[in-house]
PDB file of C-alpha atoms in Angstrom:
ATOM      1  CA  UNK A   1      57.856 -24.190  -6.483  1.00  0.00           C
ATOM      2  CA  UNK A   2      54.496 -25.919  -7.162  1.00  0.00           C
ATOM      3  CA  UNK A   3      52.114 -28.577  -5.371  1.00  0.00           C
ATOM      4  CA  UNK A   4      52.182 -31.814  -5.598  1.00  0.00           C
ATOM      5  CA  UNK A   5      49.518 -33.190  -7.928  1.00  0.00           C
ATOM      6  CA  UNK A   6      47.728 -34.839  -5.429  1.00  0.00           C
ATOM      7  CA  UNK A   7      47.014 -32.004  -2.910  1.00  0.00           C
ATOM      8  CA  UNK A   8      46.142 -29.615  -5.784  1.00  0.00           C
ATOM      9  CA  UNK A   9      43.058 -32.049  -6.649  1.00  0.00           C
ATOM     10  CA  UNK A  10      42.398 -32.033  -3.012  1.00  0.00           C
ATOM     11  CA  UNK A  11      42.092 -28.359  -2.459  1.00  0.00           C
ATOM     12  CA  UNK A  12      40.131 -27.668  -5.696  1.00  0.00           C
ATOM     13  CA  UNK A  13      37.241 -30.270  -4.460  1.00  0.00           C
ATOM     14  CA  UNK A  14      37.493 -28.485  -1.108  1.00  0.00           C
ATOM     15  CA  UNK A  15      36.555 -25.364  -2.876  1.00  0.00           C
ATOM     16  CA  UNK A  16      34.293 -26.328  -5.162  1.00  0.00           C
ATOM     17  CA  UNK A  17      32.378 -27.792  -2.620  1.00  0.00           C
ATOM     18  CA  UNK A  18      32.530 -24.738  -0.718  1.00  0.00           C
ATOM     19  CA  UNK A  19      31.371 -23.197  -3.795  1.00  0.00           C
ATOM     20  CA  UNK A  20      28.796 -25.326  -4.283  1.00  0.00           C
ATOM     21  CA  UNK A  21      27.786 -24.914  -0.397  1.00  0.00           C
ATOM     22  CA  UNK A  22      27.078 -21.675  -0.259  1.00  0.00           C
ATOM     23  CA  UNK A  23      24.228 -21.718  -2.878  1.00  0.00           C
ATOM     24  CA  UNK A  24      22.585 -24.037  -0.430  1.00  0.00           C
ATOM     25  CA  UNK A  25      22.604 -22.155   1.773  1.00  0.00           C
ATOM     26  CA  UNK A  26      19.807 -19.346   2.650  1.00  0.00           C
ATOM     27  CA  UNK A  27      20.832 -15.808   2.234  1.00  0.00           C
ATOM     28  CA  UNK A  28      21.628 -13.952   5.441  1.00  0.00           C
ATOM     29  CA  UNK A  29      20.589 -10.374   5.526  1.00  0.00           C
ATOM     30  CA  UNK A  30      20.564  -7.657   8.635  1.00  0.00           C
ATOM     31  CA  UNK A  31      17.898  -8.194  11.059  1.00  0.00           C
ATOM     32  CA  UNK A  32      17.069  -4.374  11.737  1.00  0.00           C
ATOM     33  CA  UNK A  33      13.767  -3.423  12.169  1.00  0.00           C
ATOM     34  CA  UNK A  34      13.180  -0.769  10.256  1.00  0.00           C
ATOM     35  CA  UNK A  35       9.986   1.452   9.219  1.00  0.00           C
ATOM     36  CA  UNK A  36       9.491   3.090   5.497  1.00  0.00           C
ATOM     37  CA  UNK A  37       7.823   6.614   5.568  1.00  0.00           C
ATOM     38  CA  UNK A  38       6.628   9.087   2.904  1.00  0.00           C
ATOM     39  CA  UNK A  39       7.368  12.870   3.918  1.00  0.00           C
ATOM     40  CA  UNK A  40       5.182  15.296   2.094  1.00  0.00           C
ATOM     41  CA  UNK A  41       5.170  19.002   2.586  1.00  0.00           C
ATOM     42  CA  UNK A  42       1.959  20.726   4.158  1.00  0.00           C
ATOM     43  CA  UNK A  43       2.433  24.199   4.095  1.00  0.00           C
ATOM     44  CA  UNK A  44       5.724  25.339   5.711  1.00  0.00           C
ATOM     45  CA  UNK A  45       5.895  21.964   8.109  1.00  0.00           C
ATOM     46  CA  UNK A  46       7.569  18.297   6.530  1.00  0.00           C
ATOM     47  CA  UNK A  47       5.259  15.426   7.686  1.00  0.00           C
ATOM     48  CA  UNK A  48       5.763  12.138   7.620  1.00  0.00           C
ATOM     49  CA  UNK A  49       3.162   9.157   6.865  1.00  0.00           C
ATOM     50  CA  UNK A  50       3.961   5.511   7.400  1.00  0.00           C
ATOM     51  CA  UNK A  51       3.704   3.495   4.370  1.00  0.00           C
ATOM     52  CA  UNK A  52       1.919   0.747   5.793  1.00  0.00           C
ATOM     53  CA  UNK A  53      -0.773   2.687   5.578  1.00  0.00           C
ATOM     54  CA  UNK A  54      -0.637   3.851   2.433  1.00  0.00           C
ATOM     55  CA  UNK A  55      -2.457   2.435  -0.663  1.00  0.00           C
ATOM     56  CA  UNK A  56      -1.050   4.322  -3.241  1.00  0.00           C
ATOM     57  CA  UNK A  57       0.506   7.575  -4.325  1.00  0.00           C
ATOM     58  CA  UNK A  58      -0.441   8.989  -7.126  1.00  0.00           C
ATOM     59  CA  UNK A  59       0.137  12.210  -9.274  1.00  0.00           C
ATOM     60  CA  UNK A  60      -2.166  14.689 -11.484  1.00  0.00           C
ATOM     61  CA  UNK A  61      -5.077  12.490 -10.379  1.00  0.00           C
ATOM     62  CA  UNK A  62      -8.572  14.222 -12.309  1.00  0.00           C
ATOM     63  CA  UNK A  63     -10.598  14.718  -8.645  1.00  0.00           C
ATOM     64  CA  UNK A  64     -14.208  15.903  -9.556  1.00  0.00           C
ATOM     65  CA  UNK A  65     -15.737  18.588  -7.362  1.00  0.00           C
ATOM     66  CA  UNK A  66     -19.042  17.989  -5.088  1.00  0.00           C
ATOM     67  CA  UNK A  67     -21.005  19.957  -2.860  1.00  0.00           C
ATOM     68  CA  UNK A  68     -20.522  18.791   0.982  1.00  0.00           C
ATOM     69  CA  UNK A  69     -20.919  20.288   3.928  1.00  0.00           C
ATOM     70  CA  UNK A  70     -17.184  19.510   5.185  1.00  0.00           C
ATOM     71  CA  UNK A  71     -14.647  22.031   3.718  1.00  0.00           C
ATOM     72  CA  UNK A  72     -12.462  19.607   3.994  1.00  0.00           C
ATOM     73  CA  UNK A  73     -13.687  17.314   1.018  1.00  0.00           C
ATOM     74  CA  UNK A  74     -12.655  18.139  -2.085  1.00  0.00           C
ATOM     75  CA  UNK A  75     -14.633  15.712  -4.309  1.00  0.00           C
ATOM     76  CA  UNK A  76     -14.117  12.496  -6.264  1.00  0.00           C
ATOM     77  CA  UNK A  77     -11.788  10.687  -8.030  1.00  0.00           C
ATOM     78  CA  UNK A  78     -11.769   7.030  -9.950  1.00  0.00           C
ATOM     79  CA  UNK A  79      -8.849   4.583  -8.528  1.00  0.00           C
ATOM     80  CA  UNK A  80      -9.239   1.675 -10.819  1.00  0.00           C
ATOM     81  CA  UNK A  81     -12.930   1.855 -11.848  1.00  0.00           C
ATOM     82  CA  UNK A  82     -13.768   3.065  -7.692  1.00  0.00           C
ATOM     83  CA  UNK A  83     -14.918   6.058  -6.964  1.00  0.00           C
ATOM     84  CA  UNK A  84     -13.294   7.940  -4.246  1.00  0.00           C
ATOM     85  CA  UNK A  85     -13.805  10.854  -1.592  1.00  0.00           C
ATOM     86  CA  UNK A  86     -11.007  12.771  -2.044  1.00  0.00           C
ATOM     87  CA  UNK A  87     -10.079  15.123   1.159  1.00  0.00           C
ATOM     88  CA  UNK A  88      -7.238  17.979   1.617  1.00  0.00           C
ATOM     89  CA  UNK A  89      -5.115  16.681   3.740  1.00  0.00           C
ATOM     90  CA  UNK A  90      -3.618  20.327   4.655  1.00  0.00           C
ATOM     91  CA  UNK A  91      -7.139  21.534   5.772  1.00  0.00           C
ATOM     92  CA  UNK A  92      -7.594  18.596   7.960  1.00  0.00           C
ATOM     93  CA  UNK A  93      -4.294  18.749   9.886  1.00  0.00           C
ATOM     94  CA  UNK A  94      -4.782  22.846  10.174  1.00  0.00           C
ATOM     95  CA  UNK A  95      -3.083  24.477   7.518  1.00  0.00           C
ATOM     96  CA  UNK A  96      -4.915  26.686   4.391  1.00  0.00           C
ATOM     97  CA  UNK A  97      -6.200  24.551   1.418  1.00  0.00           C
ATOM     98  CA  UNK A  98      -3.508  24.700  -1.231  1.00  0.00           C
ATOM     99  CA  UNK A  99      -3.538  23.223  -4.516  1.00  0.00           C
ATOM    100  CA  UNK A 100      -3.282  19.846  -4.684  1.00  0.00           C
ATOM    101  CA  UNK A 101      -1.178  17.750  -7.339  1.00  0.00           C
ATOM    102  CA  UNK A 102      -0.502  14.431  -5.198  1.00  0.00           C
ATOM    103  CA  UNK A 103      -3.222  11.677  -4.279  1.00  0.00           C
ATOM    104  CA  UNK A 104      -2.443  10.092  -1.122  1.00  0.00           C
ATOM    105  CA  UNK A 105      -4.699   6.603  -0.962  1.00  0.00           C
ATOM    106  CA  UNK A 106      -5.203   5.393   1.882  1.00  0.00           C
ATOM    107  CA  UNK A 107      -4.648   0.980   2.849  1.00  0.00           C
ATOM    108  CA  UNK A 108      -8.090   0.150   1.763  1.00  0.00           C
ATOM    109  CA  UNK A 109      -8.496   2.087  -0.934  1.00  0.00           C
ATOM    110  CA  UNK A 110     -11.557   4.081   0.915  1.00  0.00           C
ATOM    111  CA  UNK A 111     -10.279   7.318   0.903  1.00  0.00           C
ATOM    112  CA  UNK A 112      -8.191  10.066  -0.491  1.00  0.00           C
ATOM    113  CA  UNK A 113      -5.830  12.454   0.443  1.00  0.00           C
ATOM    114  CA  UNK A 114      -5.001  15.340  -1.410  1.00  0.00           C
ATOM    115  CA  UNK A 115      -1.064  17.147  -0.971  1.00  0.00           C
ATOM    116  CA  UNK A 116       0.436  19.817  -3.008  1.00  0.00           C
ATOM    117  CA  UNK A 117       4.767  18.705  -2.538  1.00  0.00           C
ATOM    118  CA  UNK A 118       5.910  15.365  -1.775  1.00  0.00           C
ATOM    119  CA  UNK A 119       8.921  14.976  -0.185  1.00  0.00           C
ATOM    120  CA  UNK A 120      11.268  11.931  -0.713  1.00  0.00           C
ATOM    121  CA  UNK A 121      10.262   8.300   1.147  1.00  0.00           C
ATOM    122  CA  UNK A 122      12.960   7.310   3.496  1.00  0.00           C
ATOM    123  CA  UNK A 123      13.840   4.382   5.713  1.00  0.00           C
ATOM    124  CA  UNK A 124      14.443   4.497   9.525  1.00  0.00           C
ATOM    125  CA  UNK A 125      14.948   2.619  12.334  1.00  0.00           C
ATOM    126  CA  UNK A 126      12.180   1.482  14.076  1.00  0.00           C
ATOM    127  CA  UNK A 127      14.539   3.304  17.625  1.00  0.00           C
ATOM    128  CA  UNK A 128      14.226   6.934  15.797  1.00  0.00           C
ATOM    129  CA  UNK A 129      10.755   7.036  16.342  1.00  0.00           C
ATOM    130  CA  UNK A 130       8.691   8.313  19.469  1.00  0.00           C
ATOM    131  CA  UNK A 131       5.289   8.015  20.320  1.00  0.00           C
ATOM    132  CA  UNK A 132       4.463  11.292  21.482  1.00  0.00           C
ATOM    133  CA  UNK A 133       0.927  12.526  23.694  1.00  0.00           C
ATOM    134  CA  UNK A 134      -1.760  12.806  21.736  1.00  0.00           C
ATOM    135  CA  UNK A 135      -3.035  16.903  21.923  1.00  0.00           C
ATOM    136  CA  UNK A 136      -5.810  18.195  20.017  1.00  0.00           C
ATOM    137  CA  UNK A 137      -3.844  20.783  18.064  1.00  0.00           C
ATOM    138  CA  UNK A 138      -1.837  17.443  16.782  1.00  0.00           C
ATOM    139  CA  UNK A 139      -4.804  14.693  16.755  1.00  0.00           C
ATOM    140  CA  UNK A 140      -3.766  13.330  14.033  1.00  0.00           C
ATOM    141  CA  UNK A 141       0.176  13.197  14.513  1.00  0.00           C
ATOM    142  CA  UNK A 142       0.538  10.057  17.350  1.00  0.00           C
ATOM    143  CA  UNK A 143       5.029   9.720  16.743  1.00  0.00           C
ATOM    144  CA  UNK A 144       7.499  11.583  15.397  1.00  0.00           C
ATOM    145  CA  UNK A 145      10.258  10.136  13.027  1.00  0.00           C
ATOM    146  CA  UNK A 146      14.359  11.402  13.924  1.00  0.00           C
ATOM    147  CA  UNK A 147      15.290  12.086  10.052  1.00  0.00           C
ATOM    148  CA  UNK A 148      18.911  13.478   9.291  1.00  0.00           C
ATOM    149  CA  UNK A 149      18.347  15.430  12.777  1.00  0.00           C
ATOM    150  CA  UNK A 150      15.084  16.504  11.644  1.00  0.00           C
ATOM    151  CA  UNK A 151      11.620  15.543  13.417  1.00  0.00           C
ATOM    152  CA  UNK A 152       9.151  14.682  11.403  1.00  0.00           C
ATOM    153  CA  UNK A 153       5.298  14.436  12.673  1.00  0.00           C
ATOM    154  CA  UNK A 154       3.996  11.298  11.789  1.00  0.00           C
ATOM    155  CA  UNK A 155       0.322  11.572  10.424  1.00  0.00           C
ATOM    156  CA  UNK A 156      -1.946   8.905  11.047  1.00  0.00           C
ATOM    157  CA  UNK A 157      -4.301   7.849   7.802  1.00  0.00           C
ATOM    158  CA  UNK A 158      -5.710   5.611  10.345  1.00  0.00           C
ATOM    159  CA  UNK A 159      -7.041   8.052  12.939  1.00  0.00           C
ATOM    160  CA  UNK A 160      -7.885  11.001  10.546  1.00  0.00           C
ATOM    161  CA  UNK A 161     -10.424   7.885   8.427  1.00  0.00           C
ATOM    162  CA  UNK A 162     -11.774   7.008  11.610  1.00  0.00           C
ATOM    163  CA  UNK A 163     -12.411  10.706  12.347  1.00  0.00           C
ATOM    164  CA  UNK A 164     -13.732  11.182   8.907  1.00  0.00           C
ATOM    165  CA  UNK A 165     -16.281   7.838   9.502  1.00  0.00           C
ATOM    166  CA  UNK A 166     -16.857   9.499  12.599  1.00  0.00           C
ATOM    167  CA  UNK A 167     -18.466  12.804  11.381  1.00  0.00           C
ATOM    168  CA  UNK A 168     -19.833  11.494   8.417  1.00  0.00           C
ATOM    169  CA  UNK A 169     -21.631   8.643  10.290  1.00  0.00           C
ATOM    170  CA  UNK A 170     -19.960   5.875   8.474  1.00  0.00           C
ATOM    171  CA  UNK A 171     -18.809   2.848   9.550  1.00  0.00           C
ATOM    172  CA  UNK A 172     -15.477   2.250  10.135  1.00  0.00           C
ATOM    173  CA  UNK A 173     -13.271   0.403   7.795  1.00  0.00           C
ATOM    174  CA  UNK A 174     -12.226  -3.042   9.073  1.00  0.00           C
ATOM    175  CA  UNK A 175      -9.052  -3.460  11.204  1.00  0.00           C
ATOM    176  CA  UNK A 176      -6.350  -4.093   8.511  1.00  0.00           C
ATOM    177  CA  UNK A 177      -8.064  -2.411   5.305  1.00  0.00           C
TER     178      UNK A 177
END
């Protein structure tokens, strides 16, 4: 059996402006609070690094060699027309210096560092992470990310610059660089 004629033309201006409604309206998304790591491979050991404080990743970067008295430094490299210290990330958080074919840059663009096997980057709730104590074996890893029941070490490109200023008597970059 079908409508009357009247309250067919009243239900198709309902929708339509229902339609038209929800394009006026702004578009709802989840409020999680959520944090977007890079995990990279030193070694043996996954590690995870924070991508707000990452510049740039970049692969099969030329990185020039120069003398230094820091094994740690590899050399420089040019990150659009800049030239760059470049360090091994692996030597400064304790592990042998491997061959390098990533370019970590760090928020600033002031430094470099080097990693042979990037990982994946992954999204997590800001909840699966815990600030853990600060040791000197781990100086440089302040949290640790819950991944797929994995625990990743988060480095800090933050504290290892500082540290870097530190011994090479530099200043330190500004708060937000």
């Amino acid at each position: 059996m079908t409508q009357p004629l009247p309250q067919i033309s009243e239900r198709a201006l309902a929708m339509r402006h229902a339609f038209d409604q929800s394009f006026a309206e702004p578009v709802r998304t989840a409020a999680t609070d959520t944090a977007d790591f890079v995990a990279l491979r030193l070694g043996d050991e996954t590690y995870a690094v924070a991508m707000e404080e990452i510049g740039g990743l970049h692969a099969d970067v030329a990185v020039t060699p120069c003398p230094s008295p820091f094994p740690e430094f590899i050399g420089l490299a040019a990150f659009r027309g800049a030239l760059t210290p470049v360090y091994d990330l692996a030597s400064i958080c304790g592990y042998p210096p491997a061959t390098a074919r990533w370019l970590l840059l760090a928020k600033g663009g002031a430094v470099a560092f080097a990693f042979a096997a990037f990982d994946s980057h992954f999204r997590i709730e800001r909840s699966a992470i815990a600030v853990r104590e600060q040791t000197a074996s781990a100086r440089y890893t302040t949290a640790v990310a819950a991944r797929n029941g994995q625990a990743l070490p988060i480095i800090s490109l933050s504290s290892i610059v500082s540290g870097i200023a530190d011994r090479v008597g530099a200043p330190p970059l500004p708060k937000g660089a």
